[in-house]
CSV table of C-alpha atoms and ligand atoms in Angstrom, one decimal:
chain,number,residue,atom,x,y,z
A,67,UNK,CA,88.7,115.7,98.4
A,68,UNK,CA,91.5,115.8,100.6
A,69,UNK,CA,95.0,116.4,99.5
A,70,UNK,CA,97.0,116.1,102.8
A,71,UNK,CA,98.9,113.5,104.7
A,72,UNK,CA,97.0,111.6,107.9
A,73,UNK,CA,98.5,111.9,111.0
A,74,UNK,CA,99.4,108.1,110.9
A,75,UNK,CA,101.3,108.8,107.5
A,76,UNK,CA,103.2,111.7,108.9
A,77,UNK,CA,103.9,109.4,111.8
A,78,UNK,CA,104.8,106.6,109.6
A,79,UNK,CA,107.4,109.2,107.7
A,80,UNK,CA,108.9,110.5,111.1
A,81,UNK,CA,109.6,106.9,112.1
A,82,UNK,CA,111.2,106.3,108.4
A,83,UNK,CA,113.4,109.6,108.9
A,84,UNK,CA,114.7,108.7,112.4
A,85,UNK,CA,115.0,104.9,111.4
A,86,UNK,CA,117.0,105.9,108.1
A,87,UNK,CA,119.9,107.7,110.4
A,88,UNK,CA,120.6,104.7,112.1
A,89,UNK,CA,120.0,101.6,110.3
A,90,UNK,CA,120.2,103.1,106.5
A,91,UNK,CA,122.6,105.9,106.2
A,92,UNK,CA,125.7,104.7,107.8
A,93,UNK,CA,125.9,101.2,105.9
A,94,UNK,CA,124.4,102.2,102.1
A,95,UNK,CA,127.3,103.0,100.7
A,96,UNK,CA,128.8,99.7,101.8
A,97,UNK,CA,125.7,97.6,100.5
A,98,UNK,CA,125.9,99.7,96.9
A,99,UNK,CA,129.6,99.1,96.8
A,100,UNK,CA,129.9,95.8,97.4
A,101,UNK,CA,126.1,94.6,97.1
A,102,UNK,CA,125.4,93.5,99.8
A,103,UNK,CA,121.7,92.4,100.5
A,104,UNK,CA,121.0,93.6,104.0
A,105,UNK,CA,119.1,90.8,105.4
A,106,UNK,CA,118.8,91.7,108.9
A,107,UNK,CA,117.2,95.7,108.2
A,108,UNK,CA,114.4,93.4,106.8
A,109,UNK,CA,113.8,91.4,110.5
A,110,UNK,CA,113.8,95.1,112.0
A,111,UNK,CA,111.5,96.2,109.4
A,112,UNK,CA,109.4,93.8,110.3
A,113,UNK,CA,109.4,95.1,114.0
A,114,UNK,CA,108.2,98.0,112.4
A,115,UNK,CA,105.5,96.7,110.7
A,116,UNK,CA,106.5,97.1,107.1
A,117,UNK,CA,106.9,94.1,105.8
A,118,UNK,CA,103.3,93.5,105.8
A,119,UNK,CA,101.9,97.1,105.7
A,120,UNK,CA,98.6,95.7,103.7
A,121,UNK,CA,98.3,92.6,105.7
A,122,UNK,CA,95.3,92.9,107.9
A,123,UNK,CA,96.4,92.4,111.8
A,124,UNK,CA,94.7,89.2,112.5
A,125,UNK,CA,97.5,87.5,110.1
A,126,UNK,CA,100.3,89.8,111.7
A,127,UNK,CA,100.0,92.6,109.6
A,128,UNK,CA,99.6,96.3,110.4
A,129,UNK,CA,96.3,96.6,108.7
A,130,UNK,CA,97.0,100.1,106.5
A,131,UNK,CA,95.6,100.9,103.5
A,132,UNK,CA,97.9,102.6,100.2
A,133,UNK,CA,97.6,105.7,101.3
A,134,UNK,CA,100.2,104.2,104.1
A,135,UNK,CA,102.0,101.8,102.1
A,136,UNK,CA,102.8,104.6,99.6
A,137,UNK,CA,104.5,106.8,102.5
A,138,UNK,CA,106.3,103.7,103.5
A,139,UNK,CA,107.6,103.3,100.0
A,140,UNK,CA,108.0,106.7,99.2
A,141,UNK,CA,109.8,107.7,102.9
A,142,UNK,CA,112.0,104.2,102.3
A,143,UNK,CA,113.4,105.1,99.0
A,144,UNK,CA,114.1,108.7,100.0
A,145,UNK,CA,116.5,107.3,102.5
A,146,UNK,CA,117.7,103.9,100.2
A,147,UNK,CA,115.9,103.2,97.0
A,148,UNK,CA,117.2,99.4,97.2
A,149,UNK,CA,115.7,99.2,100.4
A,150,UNK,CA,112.2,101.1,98.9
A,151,UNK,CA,112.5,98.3,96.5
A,152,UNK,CA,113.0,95.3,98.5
A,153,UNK,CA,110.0,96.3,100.7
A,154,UNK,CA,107.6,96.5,97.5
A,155,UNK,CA,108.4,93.4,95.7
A,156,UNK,CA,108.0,91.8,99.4
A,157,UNK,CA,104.8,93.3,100.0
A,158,UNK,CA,102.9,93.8,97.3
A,159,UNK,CA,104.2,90.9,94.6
A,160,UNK,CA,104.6,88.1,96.8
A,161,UNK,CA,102.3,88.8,100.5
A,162,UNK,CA,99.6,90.1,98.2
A,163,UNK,CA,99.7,87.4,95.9
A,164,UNK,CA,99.0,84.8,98.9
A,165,UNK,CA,96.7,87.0,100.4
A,166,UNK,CA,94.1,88.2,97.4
A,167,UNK,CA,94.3,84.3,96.1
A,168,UNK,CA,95.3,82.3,98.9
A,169,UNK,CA,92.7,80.5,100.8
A,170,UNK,CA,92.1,80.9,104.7
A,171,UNK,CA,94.8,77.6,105.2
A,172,UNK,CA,97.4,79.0,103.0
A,173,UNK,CA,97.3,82.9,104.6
A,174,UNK,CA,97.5,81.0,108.3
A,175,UNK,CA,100.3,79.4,107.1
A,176,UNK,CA,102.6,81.9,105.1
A,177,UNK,CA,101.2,85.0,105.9
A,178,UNK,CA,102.0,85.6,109.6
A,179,UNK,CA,105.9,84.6,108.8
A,180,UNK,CA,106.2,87.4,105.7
A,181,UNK,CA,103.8,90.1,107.3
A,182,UNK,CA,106.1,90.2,110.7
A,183,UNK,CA,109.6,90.4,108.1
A,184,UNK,CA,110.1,86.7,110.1
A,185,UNK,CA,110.5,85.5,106.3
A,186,UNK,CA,111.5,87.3,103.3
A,187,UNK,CA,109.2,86.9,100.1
A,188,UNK,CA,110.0,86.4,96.1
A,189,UNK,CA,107.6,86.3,92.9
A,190,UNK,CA,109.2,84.8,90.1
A,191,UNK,CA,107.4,85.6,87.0
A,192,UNK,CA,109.9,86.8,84.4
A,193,UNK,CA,112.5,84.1,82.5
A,194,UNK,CA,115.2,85.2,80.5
A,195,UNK,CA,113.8,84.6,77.3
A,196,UNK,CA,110.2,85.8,78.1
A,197,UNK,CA,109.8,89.4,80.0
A,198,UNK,CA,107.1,91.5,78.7
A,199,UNK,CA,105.7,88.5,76.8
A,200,UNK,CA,105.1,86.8,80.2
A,201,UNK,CA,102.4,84.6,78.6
A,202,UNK,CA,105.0,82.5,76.5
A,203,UNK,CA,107.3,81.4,80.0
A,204,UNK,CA,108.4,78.0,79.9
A,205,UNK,CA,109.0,76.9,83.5
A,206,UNK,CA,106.8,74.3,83.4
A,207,UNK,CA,104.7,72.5,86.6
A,208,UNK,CA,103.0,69.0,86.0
A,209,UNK,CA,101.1,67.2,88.3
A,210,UNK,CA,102.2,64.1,89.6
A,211,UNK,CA,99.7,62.4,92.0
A,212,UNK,CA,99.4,64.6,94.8
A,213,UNK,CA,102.0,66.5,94.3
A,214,UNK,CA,103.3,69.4,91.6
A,215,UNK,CA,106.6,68.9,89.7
A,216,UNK,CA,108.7,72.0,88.7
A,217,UNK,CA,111.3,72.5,86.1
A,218,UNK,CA,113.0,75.7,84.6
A,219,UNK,CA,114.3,79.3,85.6
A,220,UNK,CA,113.5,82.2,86.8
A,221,UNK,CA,115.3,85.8,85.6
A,222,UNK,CA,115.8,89.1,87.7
A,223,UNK,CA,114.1,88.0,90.5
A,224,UNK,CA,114.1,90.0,93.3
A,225,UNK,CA,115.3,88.0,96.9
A,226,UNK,CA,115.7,84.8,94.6
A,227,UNK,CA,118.3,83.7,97.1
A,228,UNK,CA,117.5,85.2,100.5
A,229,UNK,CA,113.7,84.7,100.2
A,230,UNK,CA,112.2,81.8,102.3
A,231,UNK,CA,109.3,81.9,99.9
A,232,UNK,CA,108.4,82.4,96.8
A,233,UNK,CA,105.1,82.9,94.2
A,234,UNK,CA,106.1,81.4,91.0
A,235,UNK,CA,104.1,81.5,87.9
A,236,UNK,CA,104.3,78.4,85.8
A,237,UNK,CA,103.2,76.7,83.1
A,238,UNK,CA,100.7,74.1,83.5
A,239,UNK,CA,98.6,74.5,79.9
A,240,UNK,CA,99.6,75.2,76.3
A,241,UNK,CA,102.2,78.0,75.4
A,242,UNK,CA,100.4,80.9,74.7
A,243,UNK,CA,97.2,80.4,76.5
A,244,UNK,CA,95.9,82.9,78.9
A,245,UNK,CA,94.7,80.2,81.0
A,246,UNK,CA,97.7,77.8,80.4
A,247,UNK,CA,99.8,79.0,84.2
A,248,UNK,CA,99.3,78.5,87.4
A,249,UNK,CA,100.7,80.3,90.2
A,250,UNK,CA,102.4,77.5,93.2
A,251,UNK,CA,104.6,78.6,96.4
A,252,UNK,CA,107.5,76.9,97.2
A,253,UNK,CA,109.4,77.5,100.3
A,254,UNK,CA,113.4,77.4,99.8
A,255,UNK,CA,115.2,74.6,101.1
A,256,UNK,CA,112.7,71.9,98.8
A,257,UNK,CA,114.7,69.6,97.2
A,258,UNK,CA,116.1,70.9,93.9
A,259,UNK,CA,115.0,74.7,94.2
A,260,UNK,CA,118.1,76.9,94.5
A,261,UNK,CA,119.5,80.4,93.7
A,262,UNK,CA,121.3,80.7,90.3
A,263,UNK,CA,123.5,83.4,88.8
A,264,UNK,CA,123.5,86.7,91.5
A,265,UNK,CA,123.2,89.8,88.7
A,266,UNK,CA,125.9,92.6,89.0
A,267,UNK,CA,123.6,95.6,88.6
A,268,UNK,CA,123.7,99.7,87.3
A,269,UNK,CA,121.7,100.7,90.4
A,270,UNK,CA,119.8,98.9,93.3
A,271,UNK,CA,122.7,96.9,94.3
A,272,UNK,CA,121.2,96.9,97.8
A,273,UNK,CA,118.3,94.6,96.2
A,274,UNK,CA,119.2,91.2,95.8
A,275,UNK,CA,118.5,90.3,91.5
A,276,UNK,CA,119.1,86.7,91.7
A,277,UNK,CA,118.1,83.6,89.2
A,278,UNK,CA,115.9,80.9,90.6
A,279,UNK,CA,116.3,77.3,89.4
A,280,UNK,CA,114.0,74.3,89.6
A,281,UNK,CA,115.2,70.8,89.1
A,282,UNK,CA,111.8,68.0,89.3
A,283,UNK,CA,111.0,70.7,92.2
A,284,UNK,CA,108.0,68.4,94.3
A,285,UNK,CA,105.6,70.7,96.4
A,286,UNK,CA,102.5,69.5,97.4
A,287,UNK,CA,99.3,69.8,95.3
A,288,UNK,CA,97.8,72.4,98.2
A,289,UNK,CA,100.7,74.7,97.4
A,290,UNK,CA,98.6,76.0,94.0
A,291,UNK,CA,96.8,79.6,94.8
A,292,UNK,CA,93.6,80.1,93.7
A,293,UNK,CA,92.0,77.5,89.8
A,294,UNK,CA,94.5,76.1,88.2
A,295,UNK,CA,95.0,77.9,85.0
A,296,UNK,CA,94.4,81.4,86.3
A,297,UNK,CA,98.4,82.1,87.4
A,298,UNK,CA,98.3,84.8,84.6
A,299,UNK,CA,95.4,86.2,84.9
A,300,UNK,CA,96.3,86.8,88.8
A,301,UNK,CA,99.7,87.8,88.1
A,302,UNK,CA,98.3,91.0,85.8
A,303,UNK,CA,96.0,91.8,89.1
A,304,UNK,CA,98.8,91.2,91.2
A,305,UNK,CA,101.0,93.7,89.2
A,306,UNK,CA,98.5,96.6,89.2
A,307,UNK,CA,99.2,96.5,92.7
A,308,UNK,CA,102.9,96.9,92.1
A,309,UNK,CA,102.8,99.4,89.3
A,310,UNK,CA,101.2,101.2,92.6
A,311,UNK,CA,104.5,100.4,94.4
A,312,UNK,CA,106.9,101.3,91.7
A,313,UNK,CA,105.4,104.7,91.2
A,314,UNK,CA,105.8,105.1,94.9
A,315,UNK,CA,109.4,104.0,94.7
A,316,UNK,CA,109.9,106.7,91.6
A,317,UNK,CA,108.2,109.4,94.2
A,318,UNK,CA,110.8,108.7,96.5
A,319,UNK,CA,114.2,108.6,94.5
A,320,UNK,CA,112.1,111.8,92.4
A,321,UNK,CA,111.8,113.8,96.4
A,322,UNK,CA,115.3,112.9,97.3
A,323,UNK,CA,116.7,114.2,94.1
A,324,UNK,CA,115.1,117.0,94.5
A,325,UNK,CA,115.6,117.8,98.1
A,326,UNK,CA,119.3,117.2,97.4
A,327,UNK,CA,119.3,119.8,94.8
A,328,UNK,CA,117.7,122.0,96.8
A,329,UNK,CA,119.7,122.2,99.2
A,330,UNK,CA,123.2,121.9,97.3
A,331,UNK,CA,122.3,124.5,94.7
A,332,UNK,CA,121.4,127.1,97.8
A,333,UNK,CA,125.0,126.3,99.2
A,334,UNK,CA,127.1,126.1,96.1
A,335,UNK,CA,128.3,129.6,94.9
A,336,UNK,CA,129.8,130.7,92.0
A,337,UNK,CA,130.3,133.5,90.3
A,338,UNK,CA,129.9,135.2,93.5
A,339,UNK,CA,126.3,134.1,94.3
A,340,UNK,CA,124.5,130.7,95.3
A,341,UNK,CA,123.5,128.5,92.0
A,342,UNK,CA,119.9,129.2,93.0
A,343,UNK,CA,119.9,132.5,91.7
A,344,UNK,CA,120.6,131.6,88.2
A,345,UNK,CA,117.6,130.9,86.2
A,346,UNK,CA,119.2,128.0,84.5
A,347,UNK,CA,118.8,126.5,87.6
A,348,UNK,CA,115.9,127.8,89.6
A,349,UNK,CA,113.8,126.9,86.4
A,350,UNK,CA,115.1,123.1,86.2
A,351,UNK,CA,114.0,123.3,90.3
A,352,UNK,CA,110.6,124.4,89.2
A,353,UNK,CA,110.2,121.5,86.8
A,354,UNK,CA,111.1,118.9,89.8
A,355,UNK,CA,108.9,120.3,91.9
A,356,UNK,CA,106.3,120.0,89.7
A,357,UNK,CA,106.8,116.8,88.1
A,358,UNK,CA,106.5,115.4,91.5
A,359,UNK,CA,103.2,117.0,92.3
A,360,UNK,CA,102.0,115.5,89.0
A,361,UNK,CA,103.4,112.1,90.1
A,362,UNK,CA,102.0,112.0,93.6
A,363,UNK,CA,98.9,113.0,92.8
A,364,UNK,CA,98.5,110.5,89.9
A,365,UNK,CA,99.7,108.2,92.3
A,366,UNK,CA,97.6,108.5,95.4
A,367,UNK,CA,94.5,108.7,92.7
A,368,UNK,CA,95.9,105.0,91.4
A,369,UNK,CA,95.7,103.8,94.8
A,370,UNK,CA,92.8,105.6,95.9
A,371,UNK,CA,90.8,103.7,92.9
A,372,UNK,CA,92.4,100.3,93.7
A,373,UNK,CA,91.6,100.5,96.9
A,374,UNK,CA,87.8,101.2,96.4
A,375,UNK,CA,87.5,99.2,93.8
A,376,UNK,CA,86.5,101.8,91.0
A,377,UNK,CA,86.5,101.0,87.8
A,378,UNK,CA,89.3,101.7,85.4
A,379,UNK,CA,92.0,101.3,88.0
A,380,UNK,CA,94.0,99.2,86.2
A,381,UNK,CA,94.6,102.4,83.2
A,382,UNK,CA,95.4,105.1,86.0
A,383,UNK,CA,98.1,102.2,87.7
A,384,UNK,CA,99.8,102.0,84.7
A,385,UNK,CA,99.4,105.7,83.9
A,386,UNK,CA,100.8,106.5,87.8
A,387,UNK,CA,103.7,103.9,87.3
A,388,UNK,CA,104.6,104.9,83.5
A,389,UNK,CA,104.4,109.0,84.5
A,390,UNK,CA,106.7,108.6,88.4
A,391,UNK,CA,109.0,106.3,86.9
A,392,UNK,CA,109.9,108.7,83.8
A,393,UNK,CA,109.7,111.7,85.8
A,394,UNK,CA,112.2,110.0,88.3
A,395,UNK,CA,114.5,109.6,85.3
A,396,UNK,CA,114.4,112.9,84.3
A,397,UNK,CA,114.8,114.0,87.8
A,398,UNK,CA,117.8,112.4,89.1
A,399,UNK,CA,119.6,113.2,86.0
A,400,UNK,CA,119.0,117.0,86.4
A,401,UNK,CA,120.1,116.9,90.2
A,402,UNK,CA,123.5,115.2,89.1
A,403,UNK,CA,123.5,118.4,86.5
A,404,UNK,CA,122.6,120.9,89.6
A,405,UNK,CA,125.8,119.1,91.3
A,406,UNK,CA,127.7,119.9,87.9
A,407,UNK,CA,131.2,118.0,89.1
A,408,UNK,CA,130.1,116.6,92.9
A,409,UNK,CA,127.1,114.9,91.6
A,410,UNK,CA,129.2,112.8,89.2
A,411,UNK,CA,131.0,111.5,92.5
A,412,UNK,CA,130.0,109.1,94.9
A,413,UNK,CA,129.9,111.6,97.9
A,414,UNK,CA,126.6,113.0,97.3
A,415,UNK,CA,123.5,111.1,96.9
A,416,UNK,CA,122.2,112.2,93.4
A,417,UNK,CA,124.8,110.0,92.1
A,418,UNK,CA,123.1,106.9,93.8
A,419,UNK,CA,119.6,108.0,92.5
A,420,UNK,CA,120.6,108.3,89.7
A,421,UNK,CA,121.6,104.8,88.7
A,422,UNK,CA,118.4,103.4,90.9
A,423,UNK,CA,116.1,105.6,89.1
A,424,UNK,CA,116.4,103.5,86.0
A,425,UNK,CA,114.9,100.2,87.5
A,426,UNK,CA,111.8,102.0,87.5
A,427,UNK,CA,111.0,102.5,83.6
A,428,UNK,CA,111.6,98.9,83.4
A,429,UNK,CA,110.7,96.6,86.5
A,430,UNK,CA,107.1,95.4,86.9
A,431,UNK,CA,106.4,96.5,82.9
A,432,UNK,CA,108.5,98.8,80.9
A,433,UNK,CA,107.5,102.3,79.7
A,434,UNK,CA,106.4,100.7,76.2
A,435,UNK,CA,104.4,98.0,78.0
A,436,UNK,CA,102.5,100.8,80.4
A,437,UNK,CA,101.7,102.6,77.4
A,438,UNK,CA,100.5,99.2,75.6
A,439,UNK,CA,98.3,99.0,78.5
A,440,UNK,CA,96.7,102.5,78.6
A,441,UNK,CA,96.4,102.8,74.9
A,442,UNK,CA,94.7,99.6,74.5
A,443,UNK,CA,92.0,100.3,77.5
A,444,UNK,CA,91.6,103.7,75.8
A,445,UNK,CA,91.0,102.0,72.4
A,446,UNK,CA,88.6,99.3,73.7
A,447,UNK,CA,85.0,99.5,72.6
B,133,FAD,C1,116.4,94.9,89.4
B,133,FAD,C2,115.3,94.1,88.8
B,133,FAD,C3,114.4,93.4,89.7
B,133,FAD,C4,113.4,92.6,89.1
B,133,FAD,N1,112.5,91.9,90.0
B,133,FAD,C5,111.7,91.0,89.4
B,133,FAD,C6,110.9,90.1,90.3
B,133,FAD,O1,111.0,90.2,91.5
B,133,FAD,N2,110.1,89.2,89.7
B,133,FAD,C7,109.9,89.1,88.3
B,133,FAD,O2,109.1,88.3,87.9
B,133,FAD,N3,110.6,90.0,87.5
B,133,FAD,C8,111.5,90.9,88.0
B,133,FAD,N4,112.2,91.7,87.2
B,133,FAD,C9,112.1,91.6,85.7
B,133,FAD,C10,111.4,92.7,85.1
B,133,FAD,O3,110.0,92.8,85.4
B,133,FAD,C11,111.6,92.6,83.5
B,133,FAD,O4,113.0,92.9,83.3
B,133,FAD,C12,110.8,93.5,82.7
B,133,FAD,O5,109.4,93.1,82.8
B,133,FAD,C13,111.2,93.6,81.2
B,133,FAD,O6,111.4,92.3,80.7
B,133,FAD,P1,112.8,92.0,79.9
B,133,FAD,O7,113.9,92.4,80.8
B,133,FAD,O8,112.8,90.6,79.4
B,133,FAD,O9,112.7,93.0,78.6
B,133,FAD,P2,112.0,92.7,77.2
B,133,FAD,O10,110.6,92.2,77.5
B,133,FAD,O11,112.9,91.8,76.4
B,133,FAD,O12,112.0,94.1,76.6
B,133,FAD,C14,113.1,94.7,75.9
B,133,FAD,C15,112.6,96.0,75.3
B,133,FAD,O13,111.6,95.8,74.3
B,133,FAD,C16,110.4,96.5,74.6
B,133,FAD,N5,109.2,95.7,74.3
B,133,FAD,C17,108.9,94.4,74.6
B,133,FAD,N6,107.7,94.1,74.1
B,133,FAD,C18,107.2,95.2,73.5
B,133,FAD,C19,106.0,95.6,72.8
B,133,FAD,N7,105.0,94.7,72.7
B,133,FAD,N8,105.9,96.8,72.3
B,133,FAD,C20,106.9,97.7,72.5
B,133,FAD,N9,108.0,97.5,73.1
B,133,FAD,C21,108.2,96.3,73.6
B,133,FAD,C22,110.5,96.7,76.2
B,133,FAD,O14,109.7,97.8,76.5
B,133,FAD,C23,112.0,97.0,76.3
B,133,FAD,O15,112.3,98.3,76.0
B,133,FAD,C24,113.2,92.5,87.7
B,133,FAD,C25,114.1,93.2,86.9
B,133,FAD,C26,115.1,93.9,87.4
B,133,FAD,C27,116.1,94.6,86.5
């Protein structure tokens, strides 16, 4: 068992760290302020080979396995969680989704564009009256000779406006019915598919939340991934995948918090003597410390399984995703307390974690649902 870093994922971090200084730091506060959705940092990115870390290089991709796309993640929302998120619903919600159920025409066709940031991706599966119960959606898709006809909206999705492509789960059977959706891509710009309401969020105003609308949407027939009837199915495989991602994303805002704290609570005296000293303090820095241990290592074991194929990875992605994410709660809201005053104020990061941290106990399954999940798989016969 080996518990370091590769010298590509130290490389990978490096490249984060010195691309973070010039692209991310000088313009976040600006993009949390007024939320703005950087679209451009996405093209370059791309350049980088981020937007399609997973995507094997003969469609464009880099070719890494998770071990990478967690340090790209992780490093990404160190520097800008919006930004950490943007790059994981991109990559592993809508690329993935085209490339574990597309076939070899569909990749060739979509693939290439998202895996080189050319295009920016969405995956609409929520709806604002069905979120957890995913099963019951409503946006409904109906074949009309060769071609599939979609009406309804999408909730919370991530780059509903700015995405030139999006995965949406619809439903093409009975209400209710496992096998009743279908998952279809339609590229923005059809006829009757636009952006609705842009949501004013607590954190991750860097990530565009946007609805997405479909009025008699026509795509053609070919634009279905994988049987008809198995969107649902695919979408619980596809979110394994980004319960991987979130708890990356928690890793991320967890290290900054904690390197932040650090840091500030070695320079801030009082009383005479640097915060550090007191055990109120040094103690909650122990607790971060190892709270992120516990979720790396429960992370990199998630991916680690998924990646090989081992059985059972499905509990330990939900167990990585429901453990970072809390953990990432509880850490940015002790590094606001470390800050006492300062962290309350926009001037030091902790505040920004803070508010992002809380996307991740609900995004991609809430804490309740993770625990559904785990405690059902450990109930099962
Ligand atoms: C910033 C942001 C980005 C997002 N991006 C996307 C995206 O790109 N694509 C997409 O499809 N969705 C996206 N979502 C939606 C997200 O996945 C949902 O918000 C999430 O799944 C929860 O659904 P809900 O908001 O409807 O809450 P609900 O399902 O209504 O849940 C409300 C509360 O009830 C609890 N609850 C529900 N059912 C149960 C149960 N059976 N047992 C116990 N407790 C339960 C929940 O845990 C929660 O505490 C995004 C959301 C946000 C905020």
């Amino acid at each position: 068992m080996n518990f370091g870093k590769s010298e590509t994922q130290k490389m990978i971090a490096d490249s984060i760290k010195e691309f973070a200084k010039q692209h991310i730091y000088p313009f976040q506060k600006e993009w949390d302020d007024k939320q703005i959705f950087p679209v451009d940092l996405f093209k370059k990115l791309g350049e980088m080979g981020f937007m399609g870390v997973l995507v094997p290089e003969e469609y464009g991709g880099s070719g890494f396995g998770y071990d990478e796309y967690i340090t790209v993640v992780d490093e990404l929302s160190q520097a800008d969680p919006s930004i950490g998120l943007s790059v994981a619903a991109h990559n592993s919600l809508c690329t993935n989704h085209i490339l574990t159920f597309g076939t070899e025409e569909q990749k060739q066709k979509w693939i290439p564009k998202l895996a080189t940031g050319e295009w920016i991706g969405a995956w609409g599966l929520t709806e604002a009256g069905t979120g957890s119960d995913a099963g019951n959606m409503t946006c409904i898709a109906k074949l009309d000779g060769d071609e599939w006809v979609i009406n309804g909206t999408k909730n919370f999705i991530t780059h509903g406006k700015s995405g030139n492509v999006a995965v949406v789960m619809t439903r093409t059977g009975e209400k209710g019915d496992n096998r009743g959706a279908t998952a279809i891509v339609v590229e923005m710009g059809t006829p009757g598919f636009t952006a609705g309401k842009k949501e004013d969020k607590l954190g991750m105003r860097a990530s565009e939340t946007t609805e997405m609308v479909f009025d008699n949407v026509r795509v053609p027939k070919e634009n279905a991934l994988g049987n008809i009837g198995d969107g649902f199915k695919q979408a619980l495989t596809i979110l394994d995948g980004g319960r991987i991602s979130i708890a990356a994303l928690s890793l991320g805002i967890s290290k900054g918090s904690y390197i932040a704290s650090l840091k500030y609570s070695k320079e801030r005296e009082q009383f005479g003597k640097p915060i550090s000293s007191f055990q109120g303090i040094s103690f909650k820095l122990a607790e971060m410390a190892t709270d992120i241990e516990a979720s790396e290592l429960l992370t990199y074991k998630a991916a680690w399984q998924k990646e090989n194929n081992i059985d059972g990875y499905t509990i330990t992605c939900a167990m990585a995703k429901y453990y970072a994410s809390e953990a990432c709660v509880r850490l940015s809201s002790e590094a606001v307390q470390i800050h006492g005053g300062y962290g309350y104020i926009k001037d030091f990061p902790v505040e920004r974690y803070f508010r992002d941290s809380k996307l991740c106990t609900i995004g991609e399954g809430t804490t309740e649902i993770q625990k559904f999940v785990i405690s059902r798989l450990l109930l099962k016969d």
